[in-house]
Short mmCIF file of C-alpha atoms in Angstrom, two decimals:
data_model
loop_
_atom_site.label_atom_id
_atom_site.label_comp_id
_atom_site.label_asym_id
_atom_site.label_seq_id
_atom_site.Cartn_x
_atom_site.Cartn_y
_atom_site.Cartn_z
CA MET A 1 -13.02 79.64 48.85
CA LEU A 2 -14.28 76.65 50.87
CA LEU A 3 -16.93 75.91 48.22
CA ALA A 4 -14.34 75.99 45.41
CA ALA A 5 -12.02 73.65 47.31
CA ALA A 6 -14.86 71.20 47.91
CA ALA A 7 -15.77 71.21 44.19
CA ALA A 8 -12.13 70.62 43.25
CA ALA A 9 -11.98 67.62 45.60
CA VAL A 10 -15.13 66.14 44.01
CA PHE A 11 -13.75 66.48 40.46
CA ALA A 12 -10.21 65.30 41.28
CA GLN A 13 -8.97 62.28 39.21
CA ALA A 14 -6.86 59.45 40.47
CA GLY A 15 -5.54 59.02 36.89
CA PRO A 16 -6.53 59.45 33.24
CA GLU A 17 -9.77 57.73 32.27
CA GLN A 18 -9.54 55.15 29.47
CA ILE A 19 -12.04 55.35 26.60
CA LYS A 20 -12.23 53.02 23.60
CA LEU A 21 -13.72 54.26 20.37
CA THR A 22 -14.08 52.76 16.91
CA VAL A 23 -13.53 54.57 13.63
CA GLY A 24 -16.72 56.16 12.32
CA LYS A 25 -18.58 56.06 15.64
CA SER A 26 -19.35 58.78 18.20
CA ILE A 27 -19.88 58.88 21.95
CA VAL A 28 -20.93 61.60 24.41
CA ILE A 29 -19.09 62.34 27.68
CA ASP A 30 -21.29 63.65 30.50
CA TYR A 31 -19.15 66.02 32.55
CA PRO A 32 -20.23 66.67 36.19
CA ALA A 33 -19.65 70.43 35.96
CA ASP A 34 -19.93 73.25 33.49
CA ILE A 35 -17.27 73.03 30.81
CA ALA A 36 -15.03 75.98 30.16
CA ARG A 37 -12.66 74.57 27.51
CA ILE A 38 -11.62 71.25 25.80
CA SER A 39 -8.49 70.19 23.86
CA THR A 40 -7.33 67.04 21.98
CA SER A 41 -3.77 66.07 21.19
CA ASN A 42 -4.64 65.07 17.59
CA PRO A 43 -7.84 66.32 15.97
CA ASP A 44 -7.23 64.04 12.95
CA ILE A 45 -7.85 61.00 15.15
CA VAL A 46 -10.62 62.27 17.48
CA ASP A 47 -12.87 65.23 16.83
CA ALA A 48 -14.11 66.68 20.16
CA SER A 49 -16.75 69.41 20.39
CA PRO A 50 -18.97 70.63 23.25
CA VAL A 51 -22.69 70.02 22.74
CA THR A 52 -24.07 71.56 25.93
CA ALA A 53 -22.53 73.08 29.03
CA ARG A 54 -21.85 69.60 30.45
CA GLU A 55 -21.67 67.31 27.34
CA VAL A 56 -18.75 66.65 25.00
CA LEU A 57 -19.23 64.82 21.67
CA LEU A 58 -16.33 62.60 20.55
CA HIS A 59 -16.14 61.27 16.98
CA GLY A 60 -13.52 58.72 15.85
CA LYS A 61 -11.86 59.76 12.60
CA GLY A 62 -8.72 57.59 12.36
CA PHE A 63 -6.62 54.89 14.04
CA GLY A 64 -4.51 55.91 17.01
CA THR A 65 -4.45 57.15 20.60
CA VAL A 66 -5.12 60.71 21.73
CA THR A 67 -5.43 62.58 25.00
CA LEU A 68 -8.49 64.72 25.71
CA VAL A 69 -8.29 67.46 28.37
CA VAL A 70 -11.47 69.03 29.77
CA TRP A 71 -11.39 72.19 31.95
CA SER A 72 -14.33 73.10 34.11
CA LYS A 73 -15.32 76.68 34.97
CA THR A 74 -14.10 76.06 38.50
CA GLY A 75 -10.56 75.43 37.17
CA GLN A 76 -10.55 71.62 37.55
CA ARG A 77 -8.86 69.57 34.75
CA ASN A 78 -9.76 66.02 33.70
CA PHE A 79 -7.69 63.83 31.33
CA TYR A 80 -9.03 61.09 29.02
CA ASN A 81 -6.92 58.60 27.07
CA ILE A 82 -8.91 57.66 23.96
CA ASP A 83 -7.95 54.60 21.85
CA VAL A 84 -9.51 54.65 18.39
CA GLU A 85 -9.55 51.25 16.73
CA GLN A 86 -11.16 49.67 13.75
CA ASN A 87 -14.71 48.39 14.01
CA LEU A 88 -13.98 44.73 14.69
CA GLU A 89 -17.50 43.63 15.58
CA PRO A 90 -18.11 42.10 12.13
CA TYR A 91 -14.86 40.15 12.47
CA ARG A 92 -15.62 39.05 16.04
CA GLN A 93 -19.06 37.91 14.95
CA LEU A 94 -17.51 35.99 12.05
CA LEU A 95 -15.07 34.26 14.40
CA LYS A 96 -17.89 33.36 16.79
CA GLU A 97 -19.98 31.84 14.02
CA THR A 98 -17.06 30.03 12.38
CA PHE A 99 -15.40 28.74 15.57
CA PRO A 100 -18.10 28.65 18.26
CA ARG A 101 -16.02 26.45 20.57
CA GLU A 102 -12.74 28.36 20.34
CA ASP A 103 -11.43 31.09 22.67
CA ILE A 104 -10.19 33.81 20.29
CA HIS A 105 -9.69 37.50 21.18
CA VAL A 106 -8.95 40.33 18.75
CA GLN A 107 -7.12 43.59 19.41
CA SER A 108 -6.18 46.31 16.95
CA SER A 109 -3.45 48.91 16.77
CA ARG A 110 -3.64 51.27 13.84
CA ASP A 111 -3.73 49.03 10.74
CA SER A 112 -2.61 45.81 12.48
CA LEU A 113 -4.61 43.11 14.26
CA SER A 114 -3.45 40.84 17.05
CA LEU A 115 -5.09 37.47 17.72
CA THR A 116 -4.78 36.01 21.20
CA GLY A 117 -6.33 33.06 23.01
CA ARG A 118 -6.21 29.26 22.86
CA VAL A 119 -7.45 27.08 20.01
CA SER A 120 -7.73 23.35 19.52
CA SER A 121 -5.49 22.94 16.45
CA LYS A 122 -3.05 24.70 14.17
CA GLU A 123 -5.58 24.49 11.35
CA VAL A 124 -8.04 26.61 13.37
CA ALA A 125 -5.30 29.20 14.09
CA ASP A 126 -4.38 29.47 10.42
CA ARG A 127 -8.00 29.82 9.33
CA ALA A 128 -8.68 32.51 11.95
CA ALA A 129 -5.66 34.48 10.70
CA ALA A 130 -6.84 34.09 7.10
CA LEU A 131 -10.26 35.50 8.01
CA ALA A 132 -8.58 38.60 9.49
CA GLY A 133 -6.98 39.56 6.15
CA PRO A 134 -9.71 42.01 4.99
CA PHE A 135 -9.75 43.80 8.39
CA GLY A 136 -6.08 44.73 8.70
CA LYS A 137 -2.85 45.03 6.75
CA THR A 138 -0.71 43.26 9.35
CA ILE A 139 -1.95 40.18 11.22
CA VAL A 140 -0.08 39.05 14.35
CA ASN A 141 -1.14 35.52 15.20
CA ASN A 142 -0.49 34.88 18.91
CA LEU A 143 -2.98 32.02 19.22
CA GLN A 144 -1.76 29.13 21.37
CA ILE A 145 -2.45 25.52 20.43
CA MET A 146 -4.01 23.47 23.21
CA ALA A 147 -2.84 19.93 23.77
CA GLY A 148 -5.42 17.76 22.04
CA PRO A 149 -6.86 14.49 23.32
CA VAL A 150 -5.19 11.18 22.59
CA ASP A 151 -5.96 10.08 19.04
CA LYS A 152 -8.24 7.10 18.78
CA GLN A 153 -6.78 3.95 17.27
CA ILE A 154 -8.75 2.40 14.42
CA LEU A 155 -8.45 -1.28 13.52
CA LEU A 156 -9.44 -2.32 10.00
CA ARG A 157 -10.32 -5.94 9.37
CA VAL A 158 -10.28 -7.01 5.71
CA LYS A 159 -11.34 -10.39 4.35
CA PHE A 160 -10.53 -11.67 0.87
CA ALA A 161 -12.53 -14.75 -0.11
CA GLU A 162 -12.05 -16.25 -3.59
CA LEU A 163 -13.40 -19.51 -5.02
CA ASP A 164 -12.29 -20.67 -8.46
CA ARG A 165 -13.85 -23.81 -9.97
CA THR A 166 -12.78 -25.26 -13.33
CA ALA A 167 -14.26 -28.24 -15.19
CA SER A 168 -13.08 -29.71 -18.50
CA ASN A 169 -14.41 -32.54 -20.70
CA GLN A 170 -12.49 -33.91 -23.70
CA PHE A 171 -13.24 -36.61 -26.30
CA ALA A 172 -11.11 -37.47 -29.34
CA VAL A 173 -10.46 -40.53 -31.59
CA ASN A 174 -7.34 -41.32 -33.69
CA LEU A 175 -7.04 -44.31 -36.09
CA VAL A 176 -3.72 -45.70 -37.37
CA SER A 177 -3.04 -48.40 -39.96
CA THR A 178 0.34 -50.15 -40.20
CA GLY A 179 -0.70 -52.03 -43.33
CA ALA A 180 -4.35 -52.99 -43.14
CA THR A 181 -5.64 -53.69 -46.69
CA ASN A 182 -2.07 -52.90 -47.83
CA THR A 183 -2.61 -49.26 -46.77
CA ILE A 184 -0.48 -47.29 -44.34
CA GLY A 185 -1.97 -44.12 -42.82
CA ARG A 186 -3.77 -42.42 -40.03
CA VAL A 187 -7.07 -40.62 -39.42
CA THR A 188 -7.27 -37.89 -36.75
CA SER A 189 -9.83 -35.25 -35.84
CA GLY A 190 -7.12 -32.95 -34.52
CA GLY A 191 -8.23 -33.07 -30.90
CA SER A 192 -5.02 -34.75 -29.71
CA PRO A 193 -1.57 -35.74 -31.06
CA ALA A 194 -1.88 -38.53 -33.67
CA PRO A 195 0.68 -41.31 -34.32
CA THR A 196 3.38 -40.19 -36.77
CA PRO A 197 4.90 -42.55 -39.37
CA VAL A 198 8.67 -42.67 -39.07
CA THR A 199 9.85 -45.35 -41.52
CA ILE A 200 7.78 -46.53 -44.51
CA SER A 201 9.19 -48.94 -47.09
CA GLY A 202 7.80 -49.53 -50.60
CA GLY A 203 6.96 -52.88 -52.33
CA THR A 204 4.87 -55.66 -50.94
CA GLY A 205 4.55 -56.56 -47.30
CA LEU A 206 4.23 -53.05 -46.11
CA ALA A 207 3.03 -54.18 -42.70
CA ALA A 208 6.44 -55.60 -41.83
CA ASN A 209 8.36 -52.55 -42.95
CA SER A 210 6.26 -49.66 -41.56
CA THR A 211 7.05 -47.99 -38.25
CA PHE A 212 4.87 -45.52 -36.31
CA THR A 213 5.85 -43.37 -33.33
CA ILE A 214 3.09 -42.81 -30.77
CA SER A 215 3.85 -39.68 -28.76
CA ASP A 216 0.65 -39.79 -26.71
CA ALA A 217 -1.20 -43.01 -26.03
CA LEU A 218 -4.11 -40.95 -24.66
CA ASN A 219 -6.40 -42.80 -22.29
CA ILE A 220 -7.32 -45.87 -24.30
CA PHE A 221 -5.04 -47.55 -26.83
CA ALA A 222 -5.86 -50.75 -28.73
CA PHE A 223 -3.91 -52.47 -31.52
CA ARG A 224 -4.81 -55.54 -33.60
CA PRO A 225 -1.60 -57.05 -35.08
CA ASP A 226 -3.63 -59.42 -37.27
CA LEU A 227 -5.50 -56.46 -38.76
CA ASN A 228 -2.57 -54.02 -38.64
CA LEU A 229 -5.00 -51.49 -37.15
CA GLY A 230 -4.79 -49.37 -33.99
CA VAL A 231 -7.24 -47.09 -32.22
CA LEU A 232 -6.41 -44.31 -29.73
CA LEU A 233 -9.15 -42.66 -27.64
CA ARG A 234 -9.08 -39.65 -25.38
CA ALA A 235 -11.96 -39.29 -22.94
CA LEU A 236 -10.96 -37.07 -20.03
CA GLN A 237 -12.80 -35.24 -17.26
CA GLN A 238 -10.92 -32.73 -15.13
CA ARG A 239 -12.06 -30.84 -12.04
CA ASN A 240 -10.00 -28.08 -10.36
CA LEU A 241 -10.81 -26.16 -7.18
CA LEU A 242 -8.92 -23.12 -5.84
CA GLN A 243 -9.76 -21.40 -2.56
CA ILE A 244 -8.05 -18.26 -1.25
CA LEU A 245 -8.85 -16.67 2.10
CA ALA A 246 -6.75 -13.76 3.37
CA GLU A 247 -7.53 -11.70 6.48
CA PRO A 248 -5.09 -8.77 6.81
CA ASN A 249 -5.66 -6.49 9.84
CA LEU A 250 -4.03 -3.10 10.41
CA VAL A 251 -4.20 -0.44 13.17
CA THR A 252 -3.53 3.30 12.76
CA SER A 253 -4.41 6.63 14.39
CA ASN A 254 -7.27 8.84 13.30
CA GLY A 255 -6.39 10.65 10.06
CA LYS A 256 -3.05 8.83 9.58
CA GLU A 257 -2.42 6.58 6.59
CA ALA A 258 -0.99 3.12 7.24
CA SER A 259 0.06 0.24 5.01
CA PHE A 260 1.79 -3.12 5.17
CA LEU A 261 2.89 -5.88 2.83
CA VAL A 262 3.20 -9.58 3.56
CA GLY A 263 4.87 -11.28 0.63
CA GLY A 264 8.10 -10.73 -1.22
CA GLU A 265 9.80 -9.38 -4.32
CA PHE A 266 10.72 -11.08 -7.59
CA PRO A 267 13.42 -9.89 -10.04
CA ILE A 268 12.65 -8.51 -13.49
CA PRO A 269 15.42 -7.92 -16.09
CA VAL A 270 15.29 -4.48 -17.72
CA LEU A 271 17.24 -3.53 -20.84
CA GLN A 272 19.10 -0.22 -20.63
CA GLY A 273 19.28 2.40 -23.34
CA GLY A 274 21.61 5.25 -24.22
CA GLY A 275 25.27 4.70 -23.55
CA ASN A 276 24.51 1.41 -21.78
CA ALA A 277 22.35 0.06 -24.60
CA GLY A 278 22.05 -3.69 -24.38
CA ALA A 279 23.00 -3.90 -20.70
CA VAL A 280 20.56 -5.70 -18.42
CA THR A 281 19.72 -4.50 -14.94
CA ILE A 282 17.48 -6.09 -12.37
CA GLN A 283 14.44 -4.45 -10.83
CA PHE A 284 12.31 -6.00 -8.10
CA ARG A 285 8.50 -6.00 -8.02
CA GLU A 286 6.49 -6.66 -4.89
CA PHE A 287 3.78 -9.28 -4.50
CA GLY A 288 1.75 -10.72 -1.64
CA ILE A 289 -0.95 -9.38 0.65
CA ARG A 290 -0.97 -5.57 0.80
CA LEU A 291 -3.29 -3.25 2.71
CA THR A 292 -3.32 0.57 2.65
CA PHE A 293 -6.00 2.64 4.37
CA ASN A 294 -6.58 6.08 5.88
CA PRO A 295 -9.43 6.45 8.43
CA GLN A 296 -11.13 9.70 9.43
CA LEU A 297 -13.58 10.00 12.33
CA THR A 298 -16.53 12.25 11.52
CA GLU A 299 -18.88 14.29 13.70
CA ASN A 300 -21.62 11.74 12.95
CA ASN A 301 -19.67 9.08 14.91
CA THR A 302 -18.84 7.28 11.69
CA ILE A 303 -15.51 6.31 10.16
CA ARG A 304 -14.72 7.54 6.65
CA LEU A 305 -12.21 5.22 5.00
CA TYR A 306 -9.91 5.34 2.03
CA VAL A 307 -8.99 1.68 1.63
CA LYS A 308 -6.81 -0.09 -0.94
CA PRO A 309 -6.46 -3.87 -0.35
CA GLU A 310 -4.58 -6.19 -2.73
CA VAL A 311 -3.72 -9.88 -2.95
CA SER A 312 -1.24 -11.00 -5.62
CA SER A 313 0.68 -14.20 -6.29
CA LEU A 314 3.22 -15.45 -8.83
CA ASP A 315 1.71 -17.12 -11.90
CA PHE A 316 4.25 -19.36 -13.61
CA ALA A 317 1.63 -20.78 -15.98
CA ASN A 318 1.70 -17.45 -17.85
CA ALA A 319 5.41 -16.79 -17.35
CA LEU A 320 7.54 -15.18 -20.04
CA SER A 321 10.92 -16.53 -21.15
CA PHE A 322 13.27 -13.84 -22.44
CA SER A 323 17.01 -14.14 -23.11
CA GLY A 324 17.29 -17.05 -20.73
CA PHE A 325 15.23 -15.34 -18.02
CA THR A 326 11.90 -16.71 -16.83
CA ILE A 327 9.69 -13.84 -15.75
CA PRO A 328 6.55 -14.94 -13.91
CA ALA A 329 3.24 -13.19 -14.36
CA LEU A 330 1.23 -11.81 -11.44
CA SER A 331 -2.24 -12.99 -10.55
CA SER A 332 -3.73 -10.14 -8.54
CA ARG A 333 -7.01 -9.12 -6.93
CA LYS A 334 -7.04 -5.46 -5.90
CA MET A 335 -9.43 -2.57 -5.42
CA GLU A 336 -9.37 1.07 -4.28
CA THR A 337 -12.37 2.95 -2.88
CA ASN A 338 -13.76 5.39 -0.29
CA ILE A 339 -16.54 4.34 2.08
CA GLU A 340 -18.13 5.49 5.34
CA LEU A 341 -19.15 3.05 8.07
CA GLY A 342 -20.15 3.03 11.70
CA GLU A 343 -17.94 1.29 14.23
CA GLY A 344 -18.25 -2.47 13.85
CA GLN A 345 -20.28 -2.28 10.65
CA SER A 346 -19.18 -4.31 7.63
CA PHE A 347 -19.35 -3.55 3.95
CA VAL A 348 -18.61 -5.62 0.85
CA ILE A 349 -16.43 -3.20 -1.11
CA ALA A 350 -15.82 -5.53 -4.08
CA GLY A 351 -17.39 -8.63 -5.57
CA LEU A 352 -17.08 -10.68 -8.73
CA ILE A 353 -19.04 -13.60 -10.19
CA ASP A 354 -17.49 -14.78 -13.46
CA ASN A 355 -18.96 -17.74 -15.39
CA ARG A 356 -17.27 -18.81 -18.64
CA VAL A 357 -18.06 -21.71 -20.99
CA THR A 358 -15.77 -22.58 -23.92
CA GLU A 359 -16.68 -25.36 -26.38
CA THR A 360 -14.30 -26.47 -29.14
CA ILE A 361 -15.30 -29.01 -31.84
CA SER A 362 -12.98 -30.39 -34.53
CA ARG A 363 -14.29 -32.72 -37.29
CA ILE A 364 -13.34 -34.34 -40.55
CA PRO A 365 -15.70 -33.12 -43.28
CA GLY A 366 -17.93 -35.81 -44.70
CA LEU A 367 -16.85 -38.63 -42.38
CA ALA A 368 -18.07 -36.76 -39.30
CA ASN A 369 -21.60 -36.72 -40.79
CA LEU A 370 -21.89 -40.50 -40.95
CA PRO A 371 -24.55 -41.99 -38.66
CA VAL A 372 -23.11 -43.55 -35.47
CA LEU A 373 -19.59 -43.85 -36.92
CA GLY A 374 -19.39 -40.09 -37.39
CA ASN A 375 -18.43 -39.64 -33.70
CA LEU A 376 -15.15 -41.41 -34.46
CA PHE A 377 -14.15 -38.59 -36.80
CA LYS A 378 -14.74 -35.61 -34.52
CA SER A 379 -13.22 -34.30 -31.29
CA LYS A 380 -14.90 -32.16 -28.65
CA GLN A 381 -13.58 -30.16 -25.68
CA LEU A 382 -15.80 -28.34 -23.18
CA ASP A 383 -14.29 -26.01 -20.55
CA LYS A 384 -16.26 -24.36 -17.76
CA ASN A 385 -14.86 -21.81 -15.34
CA ASN A 386 -16.63 -20.26 -12.33
CA THR A 387 -14.94 -17.58 -10.19
CA GLU A 388 -16.39 -15.86 -7.12
CA LEU A 389 -14.56 -13.08 -5.25
CA VAL A 390 -15.72 -11.11 -2.20
CA VAL A 391 -13.80 -8.41 -0.29
CA MET A 392 -15.29 -7.22 3.03
CA VAL A 393 -14.03 -4.51 5.41
CA THR A 394 -14.94 -3.86 9.07
CA PRO A 395 -13.51 -0.85 10.97
CA GLU A 396 -13.30 -0.85 14.77
CA ILE A 397 -12.11 1.66 17.38
CA THR A 398 -9.66 -0.20 19.56
CA MET A 399 -7.73 0.49 22.74
CA PRO A 400 -4.22 -0.67 23.66
CA LEU A 401 -3.71 -3.48 26.12
CA GLN A 402 -3.23 -2.31 29.69
CA PRO A 403 -0.15 -3.29 31.72
CA GLY A 404 -0.61 -6.73 33.18
CA GLU A 405 -3.12 -7.92 30.57
CA ALA A 406 -2.35 -11.09 28.64
CA LYS A 407 -0.72 -10.33 25.29
CA PRO A 408 -2.16 -12.26 22.32
CA MET A 409 0.51 -14.41 20.70
CA PRO A 410 0.40 -17.11 17.99
CA ALA A 411 -0.14 -20.59 19.37
CA MET A 412 3.07 -22.58 18.88
CA PRO A 413 2.52 -26.31 18.25
CA ARG A 414 5.88 -27.16 19.83
CA GLU A 415 8.05 -25.57 22.46
CA PHE A 416 10.79 -23.57 20.80
CA MET A 417 13.61 -24.51 23.20
CA ALA A 418 13.35 -26.46 26.43
CA PRO A 419 14.99 -24.82 29.45
CA ALA A 420 18.38 -26.22 30.38
CA THR A 421 18.38 -28.50 33.44
CA PRO A 422 21.33 -27.55 35.68
CA ASN A 423 23.56 -30.31 36.94
CA ALA A 424 23.69 -30.33 40.71
CA ALA A 425 27.32 -31.42 40.70
CA ASN A 426 28.40 -28.84 38.09
CA PRO A 427 26.13 -25.78 38.11
CA PRO A 428 26.24 -23.77 34.86
CA ASN A 429 27.88 -20.74 36.47
CA SER A 430 30.38 -22.65 38.64
CA THR A 431 34.08 -22.84 37.88
CA ARG A 432 36.59 -25.41 38.99
CA ARG A 433 39.85 -24.46 40.63
CA SER A 434 42.95 -26.59 40.28
CA LYS A 435 45.00 -27.26 43.34
#
């Protein structure tokens, strides 16, 4: 009796022992005494069978929890709570390889999976839940999102530089006779407006009765009254120079798109159709300096940029007049691209060199072929245009100004408003009392 009591004390349990088992796998329990009998609460989940006098083989057959009771030959009973879950090692290994820096734990209950832990972003949590789809019918996503670091601010510096040079040379000759050799007429090569006869009388003495209107005296005009002969010459040289330099700068957070516009809007009349056919409404179109970009910091310590800069201005030289409205054209320089740069590096994202030469010659057949004098019967115009455009971008990672640091402000050439000088006799906040 004393020996049996001592054996019972050795085999006594403080509580049921917990055992985890995966479906399709088996384990062996080593029992410290000879086994008399075993029993499971659900043989469809765990199949238990004795192998030797002190070994029990457990095989997981389905999801769930069962209780295993083992009786020894001395009469002692031991209880085991066995949880059978799906084999999640392939999924855990997949999570470890996909998110090596994330703290993700997986637990299963029958055909459902529960994800717990802390991840760096909502995107990681959603992707981890999507990867669990083939391993369970129901996915419970209990992943917590950690507070991320402060987003870095990215400053984009853009420079537009445009140079437009235009040169023009013109030469033309017009001859007019108010009665030389009793002949009234004109000779023009068509390069410029020629004098137009207004009043011509017949009979003799045509010189006294003929009248010419000169709409354009050109550059050089000479008239011989004694010969009734006039000459008009056009010899012009024109040089134009246009320079445009715009430097828009814009700051935004990593991965956030930002844009701004410095300019204005101009109205455009639009004809309506349908029941309001013929009615005119006004729409406004923007113009000016516009910058749109979206930066993305990469793991290579570079900045990937989607950038769309634009410079546009009103062009009244090519304006359109319609129903009393003058609609200006737009002269624009714009581009849209994706690039990748290191911090502080610069890249020319657009460039244009445009050289154009236009030569126009007008001549009078036959007379223009005369030696020396033939130049008086032809006109020539030569136009040259040279345009150069460069657009450069430079991204920088910037930090905000700390409290107490000097804030950069535009330099004002004059003081906006001088402080008021208080009068000692009548301070600004004093009031007089009447006796």
